[in-house]
């Protein structure tokens, strides 16, 4: 008996093939898409440039500029607790590694720590004493602006939206594909 002559068997084979292709290729596609978006986080969208324009680079720049502001605060004998808060938050941003949720939480602590330190410096010191602190703060704010306007959060949000729909939600659960942190976008 041939497969083409047995309609029930042909239908079963068709259904098995369709399900296998959706499950096997769909889960792999979701994993690949997630990996590609994580590459955008670390490398940016244009990898041909000599300077990295990525969330990773912007976070490191924020941490570096926060350290520079803390250093200026230390030179001016500002509040030691505020300086330490900024330094600890900057270190947490750098040390977050591949855990985007931890990096985002550290970033969420870094921004107010820097704002508080800078506000304290503005209230306690003359503008001529704050030239380097102002430069560090402006660079910090520029990096924050770049983070807020980067393509990664847009791509991560679209990916997360895709994971909420069927059949991607089922495939994500089967293959352990987790949503991405959108850094508050």
Short mmCIF file of N, CA and C in Angstrom, two decimals:
data_model
loop_
_atom_site.label_atom_id
_atom_site.label_comp_id
_atom_site.label_asym_id
_atom_site.label_seq_id
_atom_site.Cartn_x
_atom_site.Cartn_y
_atom_site.Cartn_z
N UNK A 1 0.84 -1.16 0.00
CA UNK A 1 0.00 0.00 0.00
C UNK A 1 0.90 1.24 0.00
N UNK A 2 0.56 2.19 -0.83
CA UNK A 2 1.35 3.40 -0.97
C UNK A 2 0.80 4.51 -0.08
N UNK A 3 1.70 5.41 0.29
CA UNK A 3 1.30 6.53 1.14
C UNK A 3 0.26 7.40 0.43
N UNK A 4 0.41 7.56 -0.87
CA UNK A 4 -0.53 8.39 -1.62
C UNK A 4 -1.91 7.76 -1.71
N UNK A 5 -2.02 6.48 -1.46
CA UNK A 5 -3.31 5.80 -1.53
C UNK A 5 -4.00 5.75 -0.16
N UNK A 6 -3.28 5.96 0.90
CA UNK A 6 -3.86 5.90 2.24
C UNK A 6 -3.95 7.33 2.78
N UNK A 7 -5.12 7.92 2.69
CA UNK A 7 -5.32 9.32 3.07
C UNK A 7 -5.10 9.55 4.57
N UNK A 8 -5.51 8.64 5.41
CA UNK A 8 -5.34 8.81 6.84
C UNK A 8 -3.86 8.84 7.21
N UNK A 9 -3.11 7.93 6.65
CA UNK A 9 -1.68 7.88 6.92
C UNK A 9 -0.97 9.12 6.37
N UNK A 10 -1.38 9.55 5.19
CA UNK A 10 -0.79 10.75 4.60
C UNK A 10 -1.09 11.98 5.44
N UNK A 11 -2.31 12.05 5.97
CA UNK A 11 -2.69 13.18 6.83
C UNK A 11 -1.87 13.18 8.12
N UNK A 12 -1.69 12.01 8.72
CA UNK A 12 -0.89 11.90 9.94
C UNK A 12 0.56 12.31 9.67
N UNK A 13 1.14 11.86 8.57
CA UNK A 13 2.50 12.23 8.22
C UNK A 13 2.60 13.74 8.00
N UNK A 14 1.61 14.31 7.34
CA UNK A 14 1.59 15.76 7.11
C UNK A 14 1.55 16.52 8.43
N UNK A 15 0.68 16.10 9.34
CA UNK A 15 0.56 16.78 10.63
C UNK A 15 1.85 16.65 11.43
N UNK A 16 2.43 15.46 11.45
CA UNK A 16 3.69 15.25 12.18
C UNK A 16 4.79 16.13 11.59
N UNK A 17 4.88 16.20 10.28
CA UNK A 17 5.90 17.04 9.63
C UNK A 17 5.69 18.51 9.94
N UNK A 18 4.44 18.96 9.90
CA UNK A 18 4.14 20.36 10.19
C UNK A 18 4.49 20.70 11.64
N UNK A 19 4.07 19.84 12.56
CA UNK A 19 4.39 20.10 13.97
C UNK A 19 5.89 20.04 14.23
N UNK A 20 6.56 19.08 13.64
CA UNK A 20 8.01 18.97 13.82
C UNK A 20 8.72 20.20 13.29
N UNK A 21 8.29 20.69 12.14
CA UNK A 21 8.95 21.87 11.57
C UNK A 21 8.70 23.11 12.41
N UNK A 22 7.48 23.27 12.93
CA UNK A 22 7.19 24.43 13.77
C UNK A 22 7.98 24.35 15.07
N UNK A 23 7.95 23.19 15.71
CA UNK A 23 8.62 23.05 17.00
C UNK A 23 10.14 23.11 16.85
N UNK A 24 10.68 22.35 15.92
CA UNK A 24 12.13 22.29 15.78
C UNK A 24 12.72 23.56 15.20
N UNK A 25 12.12 24.05 14.13
CA UNK A 25 12.69 25.24 13.49
C UNK A 25 12.25 26.53 14.17
N UNK A 26 11.05 26.54 14.75
CA UNK A 26 10.56 27.74 15.43
C UNK A 26 11.36 28.05 16.69
N UNK A 27 11.63 27.03 17.50
CA UNK A 27 12.41 27.23 18.73
C UNK A 27 13.82 27.67 18.43
N UNK A 28 14.41 27.07 17.41
CA UNK A 28 15.76 27.47 17.01
C UNK A 28 15.78 28.90 16.49
N UNK A 29 14.75 29.27 15.76
CA UNK A 29 14.69 30.63 15.23
C UNK A 29 14.57 31.65 16.37
N UNK A 30 13.77 31.32 17.39
CA UNK A 30 13.65 32.22 18.54
C UNK A 30 14.99 32.37 19.27
N UNK A 31 15.68 31.26 19.47
CA UNK A 31 16.99 31.31 20.12
C UNK A 31 17.96 32.15 19.31
N UNK A 32 17.95 31.96 17.99
CA UNK A 32 18.86 32.73 17.12
C UNK A 32 18.53 34.21 17.16
N UNK A 33 17.24 34.54 17.14
CA UNK A 33 16.85 35.95 17.18
C UNK A 33 17.27 36.59 18.50
N UNK A 34 17.09 35.87 19.59
CA UNK A 34 17.50 36.38 20.90
C UNK A 34 19.02 36.61 20.93
N UNK A 35 19.76 35.66 20.39
CA UNK A 35 21.22 35.79 20.33
C UNK A 35 21.61 37.02 19.51
N UNK A 36 20.95 37.23 18.37
CA UNK A 36 21.27 38.38 17.52
C UNK A 36 21.00 39.69 18.25
N UNK A 37 19.94 39.75 19.02
CA UNK A 37 19.62 40.97 19.77
C UNK A 37 20.65 41.19 20.88
N UNK A 38 21.08 40.11 21.51
CA UNK A 38 22.14 40.25 22.52
C UNK A 38 23.45 40.73 21.89
N UNK A 39 23.70 40.34 20.65
CA UNK A 39 24.88 40.84 19.93
C UNK A 39 24.76 42.34 19.71
N UNK A 40 23.54 42.82 19.43
CA UNK A 40 23.33 44.26 19.27
C UNK A 40 23.62 44.96 20.60
N UNK A 41 23.25 44.33 21.72
CA UNK A 41 23.55 44.91 23.04
C UNK A 41 25.05 45.10 23.21
N UNK A 42 25.83 44.08 22.85
CA UNK A 42 27.26 44.15 23.11
C UNK A 42 28.06 44.83 22.00
N UNK A 43 27.62 44.72 20.74
CA UNK A 43 28.40 45.25 19.62
C UNK A 43 27.77 46.47 18.95
N UNK A 44 26.49 46.69 19.13
CA UNK A 44 25.80 47.77 18.45
C UNK A 44 25.28 47.32 17.11
N UNK A 45 24.61 48.22 16.42
CA UNK A 45 24.03 47.87 15.12
C UNK A 45 25.01 48.05 13.98
N UNK A 46 26.00 48.90 14.14
CA UNK A 46 26.99 49.11 13.08
C UNK A 46 28.36 48.68 13.60
N UNK A 47 28.75 47.48 13.26
CA UNK A 47 30.01 46.94 13.77
C UNK A 47 31.21 47.35 12.92
N UNK A 48 30.98 48.12 11.86
CA UNK A 48 32.10 48.53 11.01
C UNK A 48 32.85 49.74 11.58
N UNK A 49 32.28 50.37 12.59
CA UNK A 49 32.91 51.55 13.17
C UNK A 49 34.02 51.15 14.13
N UNK A 50 35.00 52.02 14.25
CA UNK A 50 36.11 51.71 15.16
C UNK A 50 35.71 51.95 16.62
N UNK A 51 34.72 52.79 16.85
CA UNK A 51 34.22 53.05 18.18
C UNK A 51 32.91 52.29 18.35
N UNK A 52 32.78 51.56 19.45
CA UNK A 52 31.56 50.79 19.66
C UNK A 52 30.41 51.70 20.05
N UNK A 53 29.33 51.59 19.34
CA UNK A 53 28.10 52.30 19.66
C UNK A 53 27.08 51.25 20.06
N UNK A 54 27.15 50.84 21.33
CA UNK A 54 26.29 49.78 21.82
C UNK A 54 25.87 50.09 23.25
N UNK A 55 24.86 49.38 23.71
CA UNK A 55 24.42 49.54 25.09
C UNK A 55 25.57 49.21 26.04
N UNK A 56 26.31 48.17 25.73
CA UNK A 56 27.44 47.77 26.57
C UNK A 56 28.43 48.93 26.69
N UNK A 57 28.79 49.54 25.57
CA UNK A 57 29.75 50.65 25.58
C UNK A 57 29.17 51.86 26.32
N UNK A 58 27.89 52.11 26.14
CA UNK A 58 27.28 53.25 26.81
C UNK A 58 27.22 53.04 28.33
N UNK A 59 26.93 51.81 28.75
CA UNK A 59 26.92 51.52 30.19
C UNK A 59 28.31 51.70 30.79
N UNK A 60 29.31 51.21 30.08
CA UNK A 60 30.69 51.37 30.57
C UNK A 60 31.08 52.85 30.61
N UNK A 61 30.62 53.61 29.64
CA UNK A 61 30.90 55.04 29.62
C UNK A 61 30.22 55.74 30.80
N UNK A 62 28.99 55.35 31.10
CA UNK A 62 28.29 55.90 32.27
C UNK A 62 29.09 55.62 33.55
N UNK A 63 29.54 54.38 33.69
CA UNK A 63 30.30 54.00 34.88
C UNK A 63 31.61 54.78 34.96
N UNK A 64 32.28 54.93 33.84
CA UNK A 64 33.55 55.66 33.80
C UNK A 64 33.34 57.12 34.17
N UNK A 65 32.32 57.73 33.64
CA UNK A 65 32.05 59.14 33.93
C UNK A 65 31.57 59.33 35.36
N UNK A 66 30.85 58.36 35.90
CA UNK A 66 30.44 58.43 37.31
C UNK A 66 31.67 58.36 38.21
N UNK A 67 32.62 57.51 37.85
CA UNK A 67 33.87 57.45 38.62
C UNK A 67 34.63 58.77 38.54
N UNK A 68 34.64 59.38 37.37
CA UNK A 68 35.33 60.67 37.21
C UNK A 68 34.66 61.75 38.07
N UNK A 69 33.33 61.73 38.10
CA UNK A 69 32.61 62.70 38.94
C UNK A 69 32.89 62.43 40.42
N UNK A 70 32.91 61.16 40.80
CA UNK A 70 33.22 60.81 42.19
C UNK A 70 34.63 61.27 42.55
N UNK A 71 35.56 61.12 41.62
CA UNK A 71 36.94 61.57 41.86
C UNK A 71 36.98 63.09 42.07
N UNK A 72 36.23 63.82 41.27
CA UNK A 72 36.17 65.27 41.45
C UNK A 72 35.54 65.62 42.80
N UNK A 73 34.52 64.86 43.17
CA UNK A 73 33.90 65.07 44.48
C UNK A 73 34.89 64.82 45.61
N UNK A 74 35.71 63.79 45.46
CA UNK A 74 36.72 63.48 46.49
C UNK A 74 37.76 64.60 46.56
N UNK A 75 38.18 65.13 45.41
CA UNK A 75 39.15 66.23 45.40
C UNK A 75 38.60 67.48 46.07
N UNK A 76 37.27 67.66 45.98
CA UNK A 76 36.64 68.83 46.58
C UNK A 76 36.16 68.57 48.00
N UNK A 77 36.46 67.38 48.52
CA UNK A 77 36.03 67.00 49.88
C UNK A 77 34.51 67.04 50.03
N UNK A 78 33.81 66.51 49.05
CA UNK A 78 32.34 66.45 49.10
C UNK A 78 31.92 65.33 50.06
N UNK A 79 30.63 65.16 50.22
CA UNK A 79 30.07 64.16 51.11
C UNK A 79 30.58 62.76 50.73
N UNK A 80 31.29 62.11 51.64
CA UNK A 80 31.92 60.82 51.38
C UNK A 80 30.89 59.73 51.06
N UNK A 81 29.73 59.79 51.70
CA UNK A 81 28.69 58.78 51.45
C UNK A 81 28.17 58.88 50.02
N UNK A 82 27.99 60.08 49.53
CA UNK A 82 27.50 60.27 48.16
C UNK A 82 28.55 59.79 47.14
N UNK A 83 29.80 60.08 47.44
CA UNK A 83 30.89 59.63 46.56
C UNK A 83 30.94 58.11 46.52
N UNK A 84 30.83 57.49 47.68
CA UNK A 84 30.88 56.02 47.76
C UNK A 84 29.68 55.39 47.05
N UNK A 85 28.50 56.00 47.18
CA UNK A 85 27.31 55.48 46.47
C UNK A 85 27.53 55.49 44.97
N UNK A 86 28.07 56.57 44.46
CA UNK A 86 28.32 56.67 43.01
C UNK A 86 29.36 55.64 42.57
N UNK A 87 30.42 55.49 43.35
CA UNK A 87 31.47 54.52 43.00
C UNK A 87 30.95 53.08 43.04
N UNK A 88 30.17 52.75 44.06
CA UNK A 88 29.62 51.39 44.17
C UNK A 88 28.66 51.09 43.03
N UNK A 89 27.82 52.04 42.69
CA UNK A 89 26.87 51.83 41.59
C UNK A 89 27.61 51.69 40.27
N UNK A 90 28.66 52.48 40.07
CA UNK A 90 29.46 52.37 38.84
C UNK A 90 30.13 51.01 38.76
N UNK A 91 30.67 50.53 39.88
CA UNK A 91 31.30 49.21 39.90
C UNK A 91 30.29 48.12 39.60
N UNK A 92 29.07 48.25 40.12
CA UNK A 92 28.03 47.25 39.87
C UNK A 92 27.64 47.22 38.39
N UNK A 93 27.63 48.38 37.74
CA UNK A 93 27.32 48.43 36.30
C UNK A 93 28.39 47.70 35.52
N UNK A 94 29.66 47.93 35.87
CA UNK A 94 30.76 47.27 35.17
C UNK A 94 30.80 45.77 35.41
N UNK A 95 30.47 45.35 36.62
CA UNK A 95 30.63 43.96 37.01
C UNK A 95 29.39 43.11 36.76
N UNK A 96 28.35 43.67 36.16
CA UNK A 96 27.12 42.93 35.93
C UNK A 96 27.26 41.77 34.96
N UNK A 97 28.28 41.80 34.11
CA UNK A 97 28.52 40.71 33.17
C UNK A 97 27.38 40.52 32.18
N UNK A 98 27.03 39.26 31.96
CA UNK A 98 25.99 38.93 30.98
C UNK A 98 24.58 38.99 31.54
N UNK A 99 24.45 39.21 32.83
CA UNK A 99 23.13 39.28 33.46
C UNK A 99 22.55 40.68 33.23
N UNK A 100 21.71 40.79 32.21
CA UNK A 100 21.17 42.11 31.84
C UNK A 100 20.24 42.66 32.92
N UNK A 101 19.57 41.80 33.64
CA UNK A 101 18.69 42.29 34.71
C UNK A 101 19.52 42.93 35.82
N UNK A 102 20.65 42.31 36.17
CA UNK A 102 21.54 42.89 37.18
C UNK A 102 22.15 44.19 36.68
N UNK A 103 22.53 44.23 35.41
CA UNK A 103 23.11 45.46 34.85
C UNK A 103 22.08 46.59 34.85
N UNK A 104 20.85 46.24 34.52
CA UNK A 104 19.80 47.27 34.51
C UNK A 104 19.53 47.77 35.92
N UNK A 105 19.48 46.86 36.89
CA UNK A 105 19.27 47.27 38.28
C UNK A 105 20.41 48.17 38.76
N UNK A 106 21.63 47.84 38.40
CA UNK A 106 22.78 48.67 38.78
C UNK A 106 22.71 50.03 38.10
N UNK A 107 22.32 50.05 36.84
CA UNK A 107 22.17 51.30 36.10
C UNK A 107 21.08 52.17 36.75
N UNK A 108 20.00 51.52 37.18
CA UNK A 108 18.91 52.25 37.85
C UNK A 108 19.38 52.86 39.17
N UNK A 109 20.38 52.29 39.80
CA UNK A 109 20.95 52.87 41.02
C UNK A 109 21.99 53.93 40.70
N UNK A 110 22.69 53.76 39.59
CA UNK A 110 23.76 54.68 39.22
C UNK A 110 23.22 56.07 38.89
N UNK A 111 22.15 56.13 38.13
CA UNK A 111 21.63 57.43 37.68
C UNK A 111 21.27 58.33 38.87
N UNK A 112 20.46 57.88 39.82
CA UNK A 112 20.17 58.79 40.95
C UNK A 112 21.39 59.06 41.83
N UNK A 113 22.31 58.11 41.93
CA UNK A 113 23.51 58.34 42.74
C UNK A 113 24.34 59.48 42.14
N UNK A 114 24.49 59.47 40.83
CA UNK A 114 25.24 60.54 40.16
C UNK A 114 24.50 61.86 40.26
N UNK A 115 23.19 61.83 40.07
CA UNK A 115 22.40 63.06 40.16
C UNK A 115 22.51 63.68 41.56
N UNK A 116 22.43 62.85 42.58
CA UNK A 116 22.52 63.33 43.96
C UNK A 116 23.90 63.92 44.24
N UNK A 117 24.94 63.23 43.81
CA UNK A 117 26.30 63.73 44.01
C UNK A 117 26.50 65.05 43.28
N UNK A 118 26.07 65.14 42.06
CA UNK A 118 26.26 66.36 41.28
C UNK A 118 25.46 67.52 41.89
N UNK A 119 24.24 67.26 42.31
CA UNK A 119 23.43 68.29 42.95
C UNK A 119 24.12 68.79 44.22
N UNK A 120 24.68 67.87 44.99
CA UNK A 120 25.42 68.23 46.20
C UNK A 120 26.62 69.11 45.86
N UNK A 121 27.34 68.76 44.81
CA UNK A 121 28.49 69.56 44.39
C UNK A 121 28.06 70.96 43.95
N UNK A 122 26.95 71.05 43.21
CA UNK A 122 26.47 72.36 42.75
C UNK A 122 26.08 73.26 43.91
N UNK A 123 25.53 72.67 44.95
CA UNK A 123 25.08 73.47 46.09
C UNK A 123 26.23 73.91 47.00
N UNK A 124 27.33 73.17 46.99
CA UNK A 124 28.38 73.45 47.95
C UNK A 124 29.62 74.11 47.41
N UNK A 125 29.72 74.25 46.08
CA UNK A 125 30.98 74.74 45.53
C UNK A 125 30.75 75.78 44.43
N UNK A 126 31.75 76.59 44.24
CA UNK A 126 31.74 77.62 43.22
C UNK A 126 31.86 76.99 41.83
N UNK A 127 31.30 77.64 40.82
CA UNK A 127 31.33 77.07 39.47
C UNK A 127 32.74 76.97 38.92
N UNK A 128 33.65 77.80 39.37
CA UNK A 128 35.03 77.69 38.90
C UNK A 128 35.70 76.43 39.43
N UNK A 129 35.26 75.96 40.59
CA UNK A 129 35.80 74.72 41.16
C UNK A 129 35.20 73.48 40.50
N UNK A 130 34.09 73.65 39.81
CA UNK A 130 33.34 72.50 39.29
C UNK A 130 33.51 72.27 37.78
N UNK A 131 34.53 72.85 37.18
CA UNK A 131 34.71 72.72 35.73
C UNK A 131 34.85 71.24 35.34
N UNK A 132 35.74 70.51 35.98
CA UNK A 132 35.94 69.10 35.64
C UNK A 132 34.73 68.24 36.05
N UNK A 133 34.13 68.58 37.16
CA UNK A 133 32.93 67.85 37.59
C UNK A 133 31.80 68.06 36.60
N UNK A 134 31.65 69.27 36.11
CA UNK A 134 30.60 69.56 35.13
C UNK A 134 30.86 68.79 33.83
N UNK A 135 32.11 68.70 33.40
CA UNK A 135 32.44 67.93 32.20
C UNK A 135 32.11 66.45 32.38
N UNK A 136 32.47 65.91 33.54
CA UNK A 136 32.16 64.50 33.81
C UNK A 136 30.66 64.27 33.84
N UNK A 137 29.92 65.18 34.46
CA UNK A 137 28.47 65.04 34.54
C UNK A 137 27.83 65.14 33.16
N UNK A 138 28.29 66.11 32.36
CA UNK A 138 27.72 66.25 31.01
C UNK A 138 28.01 65.03 30.14
N UNK A 139 29.20 64.46 30.27
CA UNK A 139 29.50 63.21 29.56
C UNK A 139 28.61 62.08 30.05
N UNK A 140 28.39 62.02 31.35
CA UNK A 140 27.49 61.01 31.92
C UNK A 140 26.09 61.16 31.34
N UNK A 141 25.56 62.36 31.34
CA UNK A 141 24.22 62.60 30.80
C UNK A 141 24.15 62.28 29.31
N UNK A 142 25.25 62.53 28.58
CA UNK A 142 25.28 62.16 27.16
C UNK A 142 25.18 60.66 26.98
N UNK A 143 25.87 59.89 27.82
CA UNK A 143 25.80 58.43 27.74
C UNK A 143 24.41 57.94 28.12
N UNK A 144 23.79 58.55 29.11
CA UNK A 144 22.42 58.18 29.48
C UNK A 144 21.48 58.44 28.31
N UNK A 145 21.66 59.55 27.64
CA UNK A 145 20.84 59.88 26.48
C UNK A 145 21.03 58.85 25.37
N UNK A 146 22.27 58.42 25.16
CA UNK A 146 22.54 57.39 24.15
C UNK A 146 21.86 56.07 24.51
N UNK A 147 21.87 55.73 25.79
CA UNK A 147 21.20 54.51 26.24
C UNK A 147 19.70 54.60 25.95
N UNK A 148 19.12 55.74 26.22
CA UNK A 148 17.68 55.91 26.03
C UNK A 148 17.29 55.91 24.55
N UNK A 149 18.23 56.19 23.67
CA UNK A 149 17.91 56.26 22.24
C UNK A 149 18.55 55.15 21.42
N UNK A 150 19.08 54.13 22.07
CA UNK A 150 19.72 53.03 21.36
C UNK A 150 18.67 52.11 20.74
N UNK A 151 19.08 51.34 19.74
CA UNK A 151 18.17 50.41 19.07
C UNK A 151 17.92 49.13 19.87
N UNK A 152 18.83 48.78 20.77
CA UNK A 152 18.65 47.54 21.53
C UNK A 152 17.31 47.49 22.26
N UNK A 153 16.93 48.51 23.05
CA UNK A 153 15.64 48.40 23.76
C UNK A 153 14.45 48.23 22.82
N UNK A 154 14.51 48.86 21.66
CA UNK A 154 13.42 48.72 20.68
C UNK A 154 13.35 47.28 20.20
N UNK A 155 14.50 46.72 19.86
CA UNK A 155 14.55 45.34 19.37
C UNK A 155 14.15 44.35 20.46
N UNK A 156 14.61 44.58 21.69
CA UNK A 156 14.27 43.69 22.80
C UNK A 156 12.77 43.75 23.10
N UNK A 157 12.19 44.93 23.03
CA UNK A 157 10.76 45.07 23.28
C UNK A 157 9.94 44.34 22.21
N UNK A 158 10.35 44.48 20.95
CA UNK A 158 9.65 43.77 19.86
C UNK A 158 9.78 42.26 20.03
N UNK A 159 10.95 41.80 20.45
CA UNK A 159 11.16 40.37 20.68
C UNK A 159 10.26 39.88 21.82
N UNK A 160 10.19 40.65 22.90
CA UNK A 160 9.34 40.27 24.03
C UNK A 160 7.87 40.23 23.63
N UNK A 161 7.46 41.19 22.79
CA UNK A 161 6.08 41.17 22.28
C UNK A 161 5.82 39.91 21.48
N UNK A 162 6.79 39.51 20.67
CA UNK A 162 6.66 38.30 19.87
C UNK A 162 6.51 37.07 20.77
N UNK A 163 7.25 37.04 21.89
CA UNK A 163 7.20 35.89 22.80
C UNK A 163 5.84 35.76 23.48
N UNK A 164 5.07 36.83 23.54
CA UNK A 164 3.77 36.78 24.18
C UNK A 164 2.70 36.15 23.30
N UNK A 165 2.94 36.05 22.01
CA UNK A 165 1.95 35.53 21.07
C UNK A 165 2.14 34.04 20.84
N UNK A 166 1.05 33.40 20.40
CA UNK A 166 1.09 31.98 20.05
C UNK A 166 1.58 31.87 18.62
N UNK A 167 2.40 30.95 18.27
CA UNK A 167 2.95 29.81 18.97
C UNK A 167 4.29 30.11 19.65
N UNK A 168 4.78 31.36 19.53
CA UNK A 168 6.09 31.69 20.10
C UNK A 168 6.10 31.50 21.61
N UNK A 169 5.00 31.79 22.28
CA UNK A 169 4.96 31.61 23.74
C UNK A 169 5.14 30.14 24.11
N UNK A 170 4.52 29.26 23.35
CA UNK A 170 4.67 27.83 23.58
C UNK A 170 6.09 27.37 23.29
N UNK A 171 6.63 27.82 22.16
CA UNK A 171 7.99 27.44 21.78
C UNK A 171 9.02 27.99 22.76
N UNK A 172 8.81 29.21 23.21
CA UNK A 172 9.74 29.81 24.18
C UNK A 172 9.77 28.99 25.46
N UNK A 173 8.62 28.54 25.90
CA UNK A 173 8.57 27.70 27.10
C UNK A 173 9.25 26.36 26.88
N UNK A 174 9.04 25.77 25.70
CA UNK A 174 9.64 24.47 25.40
C UNK A 174 11.16 24.56 25.29
N UNK A 175 11.65 25.63 24.73
CA UNK A 175 13.09 25.75 24.45
C UNK A 175 13.83 26.63 25.45
N UNK A 176 13.12 27.12 26.47
CA UNK A 176 13.78 27.92 27.50
C UNK A 176 14.24 29.29 27.02
N UNK A 177 13.55 29.85 26.04
CA UNK A 177 13.89 31.19 25.54
C UNK A 177 13.21 32.21 26.44
N UNK A 178 14.02 33.03 27.08
CA UNK A 178 13.50 34.00 28.03
C UNK A 178 13.40 35.40 27.41
N UNK A 179 12.50 36.22 27.92
CA UNK A 179 12.41 37.60 27.42
C UNK A 179 13.70 38.37 27.74
N UNK A 180 13.91 39.45 27.02
CA UNK A 180 15.08 40.29 27.20
C UNK A 180 14.75 41.51 28.03
N UNK A 181 15.70 42.00 28.79
CA UNK A 181 15.53 43.24 29.54
C UNK A 181 15.56 44.40 28.56
N UNK A 182 14.57 45.27 28.64
CA UNK A 182 14.47 46.38 27.70
C UNK A 182 15.06 47.67 28.26
N UNK A 183 15.67 47.62 29.42
CA UNK A 183 16.24 48.80 30.08
C UNK A 183 15.22 49.92 30.19
N UNK A 184 14.03 49.51 30.62
CA UNK A 184 12.97 50.49 30.93
C UNK A 184 12.27 51.08 29.74
N UNK A 185 12.51 50.55 28.56
CA UNK A 185 11.89 51.12 27.37
C UNK A 185 10.48 50.66 27.22
#
